[in-house]
Coordinates of C-alpha atoms and ligand atoms in Angstrom, one line a residue:
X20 CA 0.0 0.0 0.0
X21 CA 1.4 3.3 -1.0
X22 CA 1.5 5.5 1.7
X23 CA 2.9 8.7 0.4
X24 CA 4.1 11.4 2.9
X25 CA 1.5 14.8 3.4
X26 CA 3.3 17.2 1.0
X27 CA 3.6 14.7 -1.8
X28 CA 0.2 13.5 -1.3
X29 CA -1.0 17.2 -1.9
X30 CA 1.0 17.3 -5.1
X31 CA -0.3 14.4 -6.4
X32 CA -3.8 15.1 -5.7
X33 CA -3.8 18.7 -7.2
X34 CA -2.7 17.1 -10.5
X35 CA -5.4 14.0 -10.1
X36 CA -8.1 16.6 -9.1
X37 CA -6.8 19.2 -12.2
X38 CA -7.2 16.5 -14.6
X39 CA -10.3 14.8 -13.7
X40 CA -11.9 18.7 -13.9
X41 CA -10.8 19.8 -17.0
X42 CA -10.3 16.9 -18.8
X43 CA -13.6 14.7 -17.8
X44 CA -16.4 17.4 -16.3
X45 CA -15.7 20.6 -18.0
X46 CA -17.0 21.5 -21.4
X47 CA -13.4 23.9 -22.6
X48 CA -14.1 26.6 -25.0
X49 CA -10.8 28.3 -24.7
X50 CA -9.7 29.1 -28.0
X51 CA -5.9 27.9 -27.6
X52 CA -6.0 25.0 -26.2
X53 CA -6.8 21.0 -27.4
X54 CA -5.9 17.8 -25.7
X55 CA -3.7 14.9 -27.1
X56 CA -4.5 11.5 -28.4
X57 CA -3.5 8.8 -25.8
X58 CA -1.0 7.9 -28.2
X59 CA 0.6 11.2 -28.8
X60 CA 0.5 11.5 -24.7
X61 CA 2.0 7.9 -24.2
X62 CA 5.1 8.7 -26.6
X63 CA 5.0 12.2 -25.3
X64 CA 6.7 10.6 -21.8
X65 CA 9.5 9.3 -23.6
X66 CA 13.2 9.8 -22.4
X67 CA 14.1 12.5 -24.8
X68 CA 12.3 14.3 -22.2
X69 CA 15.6 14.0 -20.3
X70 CA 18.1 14.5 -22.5
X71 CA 20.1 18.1 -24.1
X72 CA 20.3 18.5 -28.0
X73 CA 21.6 22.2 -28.7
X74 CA 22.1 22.7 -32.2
X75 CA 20.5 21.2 -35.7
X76 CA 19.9 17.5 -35.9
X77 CA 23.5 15.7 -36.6
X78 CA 25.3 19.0 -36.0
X79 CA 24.6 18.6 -32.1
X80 CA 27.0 19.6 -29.2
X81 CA 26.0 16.8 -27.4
X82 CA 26.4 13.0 -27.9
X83 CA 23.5 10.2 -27.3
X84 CA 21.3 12.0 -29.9
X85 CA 21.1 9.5 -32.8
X86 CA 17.5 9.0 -32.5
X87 CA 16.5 12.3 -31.5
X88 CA 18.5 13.4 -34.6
X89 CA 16.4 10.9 -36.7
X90 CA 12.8 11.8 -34.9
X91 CA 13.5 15.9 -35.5
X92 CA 14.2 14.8 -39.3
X93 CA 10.8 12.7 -39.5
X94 CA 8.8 15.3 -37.9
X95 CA 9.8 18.2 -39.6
X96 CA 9.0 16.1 -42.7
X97 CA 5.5 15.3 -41.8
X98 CA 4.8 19.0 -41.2
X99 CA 7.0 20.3 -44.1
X100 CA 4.3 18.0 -46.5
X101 CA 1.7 19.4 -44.7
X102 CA 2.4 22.9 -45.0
X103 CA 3.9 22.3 -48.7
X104 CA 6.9 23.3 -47.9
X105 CA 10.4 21.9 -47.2
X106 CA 11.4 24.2 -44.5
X107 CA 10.3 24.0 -41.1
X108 CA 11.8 24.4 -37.9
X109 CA 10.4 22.5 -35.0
X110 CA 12.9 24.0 -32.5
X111 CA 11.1 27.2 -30.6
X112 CA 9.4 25.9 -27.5
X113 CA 6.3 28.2 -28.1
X114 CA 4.5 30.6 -30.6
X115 CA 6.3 33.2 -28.7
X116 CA 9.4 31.8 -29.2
X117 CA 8.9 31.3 -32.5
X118 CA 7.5 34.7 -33.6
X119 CA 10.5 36.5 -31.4
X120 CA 12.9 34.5 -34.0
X121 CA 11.9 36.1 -36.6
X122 CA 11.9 39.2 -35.5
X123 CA 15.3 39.4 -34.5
X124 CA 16.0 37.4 -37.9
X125 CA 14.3 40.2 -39.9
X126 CA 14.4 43.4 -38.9
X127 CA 17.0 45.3 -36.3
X128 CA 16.9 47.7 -33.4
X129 CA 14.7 50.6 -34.8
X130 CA 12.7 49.2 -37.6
X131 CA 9.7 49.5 -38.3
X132 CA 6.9 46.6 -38.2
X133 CA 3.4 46.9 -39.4
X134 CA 0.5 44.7 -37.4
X135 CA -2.9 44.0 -36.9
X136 CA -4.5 45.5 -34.1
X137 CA -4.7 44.3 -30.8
X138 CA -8.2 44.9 -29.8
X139 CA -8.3 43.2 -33.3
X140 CA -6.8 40.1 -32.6
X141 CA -2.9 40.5 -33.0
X142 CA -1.2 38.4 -30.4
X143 CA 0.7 40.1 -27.9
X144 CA 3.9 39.3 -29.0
X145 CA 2.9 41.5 -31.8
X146 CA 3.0 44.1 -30.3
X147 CA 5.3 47.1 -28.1
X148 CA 4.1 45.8 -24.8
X149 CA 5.0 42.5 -26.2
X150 CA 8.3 40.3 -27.9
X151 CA 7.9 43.3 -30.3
X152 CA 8.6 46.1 -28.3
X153 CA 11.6 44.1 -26.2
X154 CA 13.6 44.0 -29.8
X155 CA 13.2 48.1 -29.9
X156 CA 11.0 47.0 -33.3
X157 CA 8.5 49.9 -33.7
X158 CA 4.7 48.5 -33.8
X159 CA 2.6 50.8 -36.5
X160 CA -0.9 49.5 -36.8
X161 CA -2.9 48.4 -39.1
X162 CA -6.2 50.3 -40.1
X163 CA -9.2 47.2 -39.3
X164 CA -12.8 47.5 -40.6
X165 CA -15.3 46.2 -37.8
X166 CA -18.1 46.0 -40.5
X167 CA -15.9 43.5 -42.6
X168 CA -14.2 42.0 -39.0
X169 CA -11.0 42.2 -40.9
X170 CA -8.4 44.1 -42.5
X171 CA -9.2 47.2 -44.2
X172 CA -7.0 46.1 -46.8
X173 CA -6.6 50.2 -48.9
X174 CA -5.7 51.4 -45.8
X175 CA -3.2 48.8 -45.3
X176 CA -1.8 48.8 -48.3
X177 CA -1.0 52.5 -48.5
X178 CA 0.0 52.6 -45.1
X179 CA 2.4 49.8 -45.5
X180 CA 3.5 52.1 -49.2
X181 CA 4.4 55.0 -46.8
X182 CA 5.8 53.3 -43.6
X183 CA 8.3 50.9 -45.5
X184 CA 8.1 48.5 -42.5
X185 CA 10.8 45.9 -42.8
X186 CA 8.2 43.4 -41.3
X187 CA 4.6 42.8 -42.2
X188 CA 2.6 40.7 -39.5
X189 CA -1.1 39.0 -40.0
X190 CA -2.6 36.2 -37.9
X191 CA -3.9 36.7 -34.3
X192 CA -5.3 35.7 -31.4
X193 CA -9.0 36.9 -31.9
X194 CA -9.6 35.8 -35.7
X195 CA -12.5 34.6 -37.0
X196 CA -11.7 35.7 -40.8
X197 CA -9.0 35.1 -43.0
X198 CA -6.8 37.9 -43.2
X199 CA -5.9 39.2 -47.0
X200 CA -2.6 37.6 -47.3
X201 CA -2.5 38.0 -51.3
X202 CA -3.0 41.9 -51.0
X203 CA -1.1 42.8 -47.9
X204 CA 2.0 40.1 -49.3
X205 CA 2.0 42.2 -52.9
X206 CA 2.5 45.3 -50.9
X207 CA 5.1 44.4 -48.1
X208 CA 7.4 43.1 -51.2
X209 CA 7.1 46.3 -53.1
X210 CA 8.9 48.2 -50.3
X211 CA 11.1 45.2 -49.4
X212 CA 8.9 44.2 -46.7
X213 CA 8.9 40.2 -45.3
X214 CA 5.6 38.9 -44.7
X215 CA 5.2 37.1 -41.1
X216 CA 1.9 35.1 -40.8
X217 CA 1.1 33.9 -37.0
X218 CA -1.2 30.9 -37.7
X219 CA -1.1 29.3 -34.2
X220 CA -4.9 29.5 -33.8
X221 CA -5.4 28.2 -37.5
X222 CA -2.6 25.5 -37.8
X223 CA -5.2 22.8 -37.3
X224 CA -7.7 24.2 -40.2
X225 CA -4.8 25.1 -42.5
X226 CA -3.2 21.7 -42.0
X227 CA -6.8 20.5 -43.0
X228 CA -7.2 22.2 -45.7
X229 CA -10.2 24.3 -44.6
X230 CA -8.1 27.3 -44.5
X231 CA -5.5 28.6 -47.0
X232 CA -2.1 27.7 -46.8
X233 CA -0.5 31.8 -46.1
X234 CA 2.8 30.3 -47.8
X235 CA 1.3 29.7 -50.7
X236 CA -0.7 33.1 -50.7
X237 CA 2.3 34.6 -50.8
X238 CA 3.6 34.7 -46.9
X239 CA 7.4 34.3 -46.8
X240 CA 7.3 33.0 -42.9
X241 CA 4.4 31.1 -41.3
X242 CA 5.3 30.9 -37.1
X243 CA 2.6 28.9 -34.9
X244 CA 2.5 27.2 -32.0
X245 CA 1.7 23.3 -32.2
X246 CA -1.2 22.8 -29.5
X247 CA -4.2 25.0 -30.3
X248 CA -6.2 23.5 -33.2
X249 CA -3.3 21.6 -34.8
X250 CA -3.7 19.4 -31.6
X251 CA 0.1 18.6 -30.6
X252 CA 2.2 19.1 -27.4
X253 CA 2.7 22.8 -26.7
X254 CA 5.3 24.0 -28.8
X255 CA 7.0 26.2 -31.5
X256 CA 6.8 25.9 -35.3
X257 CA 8.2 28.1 -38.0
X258 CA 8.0 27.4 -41.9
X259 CA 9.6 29.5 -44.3
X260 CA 9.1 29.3 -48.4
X261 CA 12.9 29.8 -48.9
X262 CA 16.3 27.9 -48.4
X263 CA 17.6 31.5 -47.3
X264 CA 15.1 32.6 -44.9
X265 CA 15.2 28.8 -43.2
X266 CA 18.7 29.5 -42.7
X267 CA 18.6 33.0 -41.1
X268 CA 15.7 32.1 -38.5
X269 CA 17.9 28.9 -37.8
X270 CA 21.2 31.0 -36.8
X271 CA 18.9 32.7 -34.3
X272 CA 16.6 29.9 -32.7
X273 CA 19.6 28.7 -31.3
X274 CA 21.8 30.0 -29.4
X275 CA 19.8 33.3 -29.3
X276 CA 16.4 31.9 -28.1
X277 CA 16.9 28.3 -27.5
X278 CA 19.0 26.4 -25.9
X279 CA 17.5 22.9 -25.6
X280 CA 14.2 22.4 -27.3
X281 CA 12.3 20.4 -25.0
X282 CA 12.8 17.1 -26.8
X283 CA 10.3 14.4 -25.9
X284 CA 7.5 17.2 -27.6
X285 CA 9.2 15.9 -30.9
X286 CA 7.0 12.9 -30.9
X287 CA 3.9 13.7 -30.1
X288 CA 4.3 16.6 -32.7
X289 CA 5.1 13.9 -35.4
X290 CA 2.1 11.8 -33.9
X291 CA 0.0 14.9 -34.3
X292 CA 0.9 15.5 -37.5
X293 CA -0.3 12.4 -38.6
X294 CA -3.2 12.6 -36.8
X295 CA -3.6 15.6 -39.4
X296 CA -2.8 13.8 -42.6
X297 CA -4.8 10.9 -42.5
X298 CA -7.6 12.8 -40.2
X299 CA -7.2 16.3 -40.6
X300 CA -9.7 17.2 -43.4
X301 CA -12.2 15.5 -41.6
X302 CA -11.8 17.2 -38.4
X303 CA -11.3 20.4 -40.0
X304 CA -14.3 20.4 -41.8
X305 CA -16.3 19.4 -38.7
X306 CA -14.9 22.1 -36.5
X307 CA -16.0 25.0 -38.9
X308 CA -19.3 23.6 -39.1
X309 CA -19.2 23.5 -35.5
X310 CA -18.6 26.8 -35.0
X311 CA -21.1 28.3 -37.5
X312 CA -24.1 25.9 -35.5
X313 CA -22.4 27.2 -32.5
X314 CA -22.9 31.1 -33.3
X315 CA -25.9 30.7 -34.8
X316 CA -27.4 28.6 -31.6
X317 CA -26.0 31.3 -29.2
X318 CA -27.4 34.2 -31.4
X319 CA -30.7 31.9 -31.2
X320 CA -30.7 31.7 -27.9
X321 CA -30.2 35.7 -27.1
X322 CA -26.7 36.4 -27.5
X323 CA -25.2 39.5 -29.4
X324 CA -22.9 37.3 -31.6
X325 CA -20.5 39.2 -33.4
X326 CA -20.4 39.4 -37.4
X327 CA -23.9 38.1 -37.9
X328 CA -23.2 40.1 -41.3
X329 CA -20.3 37.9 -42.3
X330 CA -21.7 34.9 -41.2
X331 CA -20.4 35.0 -37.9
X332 CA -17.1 33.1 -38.3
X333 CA -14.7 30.9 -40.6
X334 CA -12.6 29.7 -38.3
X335 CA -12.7 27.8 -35.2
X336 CA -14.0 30.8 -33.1
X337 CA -17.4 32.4 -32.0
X338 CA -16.9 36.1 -30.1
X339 CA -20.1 37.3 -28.4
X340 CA -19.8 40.8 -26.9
X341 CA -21.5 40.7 -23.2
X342 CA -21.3 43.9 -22.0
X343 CA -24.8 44.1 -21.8
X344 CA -25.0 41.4 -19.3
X345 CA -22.0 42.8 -17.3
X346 CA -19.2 42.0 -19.0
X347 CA -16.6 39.4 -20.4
X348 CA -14.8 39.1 -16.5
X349 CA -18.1 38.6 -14.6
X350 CA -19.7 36.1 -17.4
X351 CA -16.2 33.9 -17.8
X352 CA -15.9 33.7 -14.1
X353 CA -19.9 32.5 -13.9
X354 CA -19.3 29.8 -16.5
X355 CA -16.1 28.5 -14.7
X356 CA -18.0 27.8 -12.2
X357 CA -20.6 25.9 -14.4
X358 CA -17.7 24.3 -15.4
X359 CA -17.7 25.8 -19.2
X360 CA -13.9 27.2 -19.6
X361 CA -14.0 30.5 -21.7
X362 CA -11.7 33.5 -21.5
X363 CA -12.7 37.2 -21.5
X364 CA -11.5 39.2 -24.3
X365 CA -10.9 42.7 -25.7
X366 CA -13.0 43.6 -28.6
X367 CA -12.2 46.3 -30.9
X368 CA -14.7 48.7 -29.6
X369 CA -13.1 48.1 -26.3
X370 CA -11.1 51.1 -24.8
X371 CA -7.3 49.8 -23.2
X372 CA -8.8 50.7 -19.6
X373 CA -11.7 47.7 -20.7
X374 CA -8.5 45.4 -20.4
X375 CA -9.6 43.7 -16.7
X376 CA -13.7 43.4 -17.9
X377 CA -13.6 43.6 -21.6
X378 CA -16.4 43.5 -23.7
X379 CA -15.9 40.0 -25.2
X380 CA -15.9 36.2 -24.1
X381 CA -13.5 34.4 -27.2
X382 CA -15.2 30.8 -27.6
X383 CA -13.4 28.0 -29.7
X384 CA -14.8 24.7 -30.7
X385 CA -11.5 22.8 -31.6
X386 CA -11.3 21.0 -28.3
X387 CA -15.1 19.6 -28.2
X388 CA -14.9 18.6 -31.7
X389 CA -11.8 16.4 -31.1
X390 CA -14.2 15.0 -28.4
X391 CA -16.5 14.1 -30.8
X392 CA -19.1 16.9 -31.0
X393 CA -20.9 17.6 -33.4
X394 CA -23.9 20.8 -34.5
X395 CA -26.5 19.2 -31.9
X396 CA -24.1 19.7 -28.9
X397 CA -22.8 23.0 -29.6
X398 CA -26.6 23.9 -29.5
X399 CA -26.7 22.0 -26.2
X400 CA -23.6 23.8 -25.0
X401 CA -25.7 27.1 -26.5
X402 CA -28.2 26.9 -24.4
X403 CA -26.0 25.8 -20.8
X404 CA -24.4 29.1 -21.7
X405 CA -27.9 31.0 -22.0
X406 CA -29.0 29.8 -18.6
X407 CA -25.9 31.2 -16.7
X408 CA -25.2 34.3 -18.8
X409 CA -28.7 35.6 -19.6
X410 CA -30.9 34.2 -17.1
X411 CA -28.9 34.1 -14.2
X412 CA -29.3 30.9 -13.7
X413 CA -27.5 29.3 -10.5
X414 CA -24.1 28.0 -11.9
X415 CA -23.4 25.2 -9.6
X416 CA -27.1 24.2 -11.1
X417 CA -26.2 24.6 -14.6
X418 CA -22.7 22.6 -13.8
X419 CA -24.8 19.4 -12.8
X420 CA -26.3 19.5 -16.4
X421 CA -22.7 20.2 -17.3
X422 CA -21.1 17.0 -15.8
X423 CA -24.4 14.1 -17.1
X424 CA -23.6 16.1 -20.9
X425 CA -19.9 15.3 -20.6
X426 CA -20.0 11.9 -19.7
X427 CA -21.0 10.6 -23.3
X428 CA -18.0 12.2 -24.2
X429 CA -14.9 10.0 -23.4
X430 CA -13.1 9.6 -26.5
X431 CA -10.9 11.8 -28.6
X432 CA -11.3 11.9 -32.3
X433 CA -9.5 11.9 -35.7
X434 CA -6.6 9.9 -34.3
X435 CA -5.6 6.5 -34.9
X436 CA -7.6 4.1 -32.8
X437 CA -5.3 1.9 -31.0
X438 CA -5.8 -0.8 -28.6
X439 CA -6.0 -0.3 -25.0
X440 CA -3.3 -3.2 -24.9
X441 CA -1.1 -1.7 -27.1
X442 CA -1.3 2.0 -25.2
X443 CA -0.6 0.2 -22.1
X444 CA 2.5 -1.4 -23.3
X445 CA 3.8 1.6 -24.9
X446 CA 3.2 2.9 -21.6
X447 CA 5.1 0.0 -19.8
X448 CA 8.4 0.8 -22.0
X449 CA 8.4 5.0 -21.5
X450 CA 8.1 4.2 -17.7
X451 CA 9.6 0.8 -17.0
X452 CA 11.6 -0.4 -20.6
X453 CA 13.7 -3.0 -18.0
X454 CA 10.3 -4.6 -17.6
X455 CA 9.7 -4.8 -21.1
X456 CA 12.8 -5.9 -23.0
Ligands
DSN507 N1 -2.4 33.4 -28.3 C1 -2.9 33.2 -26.9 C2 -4.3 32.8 -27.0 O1 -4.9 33.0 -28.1 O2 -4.9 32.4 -26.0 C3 -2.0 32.3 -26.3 O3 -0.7 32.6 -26.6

């Protein structure tokens, strides 16, 4: 009988009771976020986990590293063929990471950059309060249209003409339209410009072919993180269409950002990928219908969805503006604790003192979808979210409703369908490979 000392016991059951929660009785809407197949989580706990590789694969300063050499090769691979391209980086530990490469790799102390938006959806990194602004990169924004939820694409263009940034970025955080990569590429190469796309919300869809590929719009550098609705480990990506730029946003991943890349993520990233090939189109498909039932269900049900002149959304996100219920803080705090995760979120009518109750709750249906869900539970989920937000319903009521609905829900989707045998001796060998061979 294990009989574990106080302290450790607390540990243990903080981690027990964290994934029970979120991973078993909560319905997650956070836009960022996605869980693992059992397989990519099995081969996740391998020992690379324990190991140093600085440096490209077989140009390491450390020994040991044949097969973590041979894994990096395979994985960037399977994501080079899905993104169509044969450059990709797999060594940033995070979007940020990632996205801070490139700046330092294209533009110096001084320059100029030109972004989306915050209260639009650019991604803090984006901007001066942000990885940005710590490189002494000057942020000059965008102009956004909130009737087209997008880009005003004139005003960009001729503001991108007069600024001659050195750095164009698209891609966000809040993004529920494609941004106009064609146009805004066209006019950050006539002044010399290089076109950074973030992707990390749309890696999934792009990777499934519901969203365009932004390299082969015209993008010169696609950066993204590897866990939102591409559904990997948490992680850094960065693809580039050329042999050149590869090269110069490899001399600065490491040693500038980058020491050791957190190697064990390598395999689940490759499992991931796969995942994508063989399952992505299918899941991306499913998660953009998803969404649009999703919007139109919570507009149904009496919330102020934004976009309903667009159609709401393309991507993997609903926004609905709350203010008139008392706000995005109040109504994502309420729905934690009917155990629906959300986050609160700056809209672009939102003023920066909005910043602790913004107007907005950002919803994404990524995560539910790889658990199998389909248009009749986002209405479900539609109207859970009506009874807290709008009729003040009791949320430790609502979270009853919320636990029975999640319990048909045990099994994550578009993966490979394994056998619990076969899990359970991959897990054997990660934890105990003495036992095994
Ligand atoms: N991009 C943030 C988000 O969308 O939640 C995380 O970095």
């Amino acid at each position: 009988m294990f009989n574990p000392p106080e302290d450790l016991k607390e540990v243990i059951d903080i981690v027990v009771k964290h994934t029970v929660w979120r991973k078993k009785e909560c319905i997650n809407l956070i836009a960022s976020e996605n869980v693992m197949s059992p397989l990519a989580m099995v081969l996740y706990l391998n020992d690379m986990m324990h190991r140093y590789a600085e440096g490209k694969p077989f140009k390491r300063f450390y020994q040991g590293l044949k097969y973590v050499d041979e894994l990096e090769v395979k994985a960037q691979k399977i994501m080079g063929e899905l993104l169509n391209t044969e450059y990709v980086e797999l060594r940033p530990i995070s979007g940020t990471i990632a996205n801070a490469t490139v700046f330092k790799a294209m533009a110096n102390y001084g320059d100029k950059a030109v972004v989306v938006p915050v209260q639009a959806g650019a991604h803090v990194s984006h901007t001066r309060y942000g990885t940005l602004g710590a490189l002494g990169i000057e942020q000059v924004e965008m102009p956004f249209s909130v009737e087209e939820w997008n880009i005003d694409v004139d005003g960009a263009v001729k503001l991108i003409e007069e600024v001659k940034p050195r750095l164009v970025i698209l891609g966000g955080s809040l993004y529920i339209f494609p941004h106009p990569v064609k146009e805004i590429a066209e006019a950050a190469h006539s002044v010399g410009a290089k076109l950074m796309y973030d992707a990390a919300h749309v890696l999934g869809l792009i990777v499934g072919k519901a969203w365009k590929n932004p390299l082969d719009e015209g993008a010169d550098i696609l950066t993204s993180s590897t866990h939102k609705t591409f559904p990997g480990p948490q992680g850094g990506l960065i693809a580039t269409r050329t042999k050149e730029d590869y090269k110069k946003v490899g001399k600065v991943v490491f040693p500038m950002f980058v020491s050791n890349h957190h190697l064990h993520r390598l395999a689940a990233t490759a499992v991931a990928g796969l995942e994508m090939k063989y399952f992505g189109r299918d899941y991306a498909s499913q998660i953009l219908r998803n969404a649009k039932a999703f919007a139109e269900a919570l507009a149904a049900e009496g919330f102020r969805v934004v976009a309903e002149n667009k159609g709401y959304t393309n991507s993997h996100q609903v926004i609905v503006d709350v203010k008139g219920h008392g706000g995005g803080a109040k109504n994502a705090q309420l729905l934690e604790e009917a155990n629906i995760i959300v986050n609160k979120n700056m809209l672009p009518w939102d003023r920066p003192e909005d910043i602790k109750n913004p107007s907005g709750l950002r919803l994404g249906v990524q995560e539910v979808t790889r658990w199998g869900m389909k248009e009749d539970e986002m209405r479900q989920i539609a109207e859970f979210m009506r009874m807290v937000v709008i009729d003040g319903k009791d949320p430790a009521e609502v979270r009853k409703k919320v636990i029975e609905f999640r319990k048909e829900f045990t099994k994550i989707h578009y993966g490979f369908d394994i056998p619990r045998e076969e899990e359970e001796r991959l897990f054997k060998i990660m934890l105990h490979p003495y036992e095994v061979f």
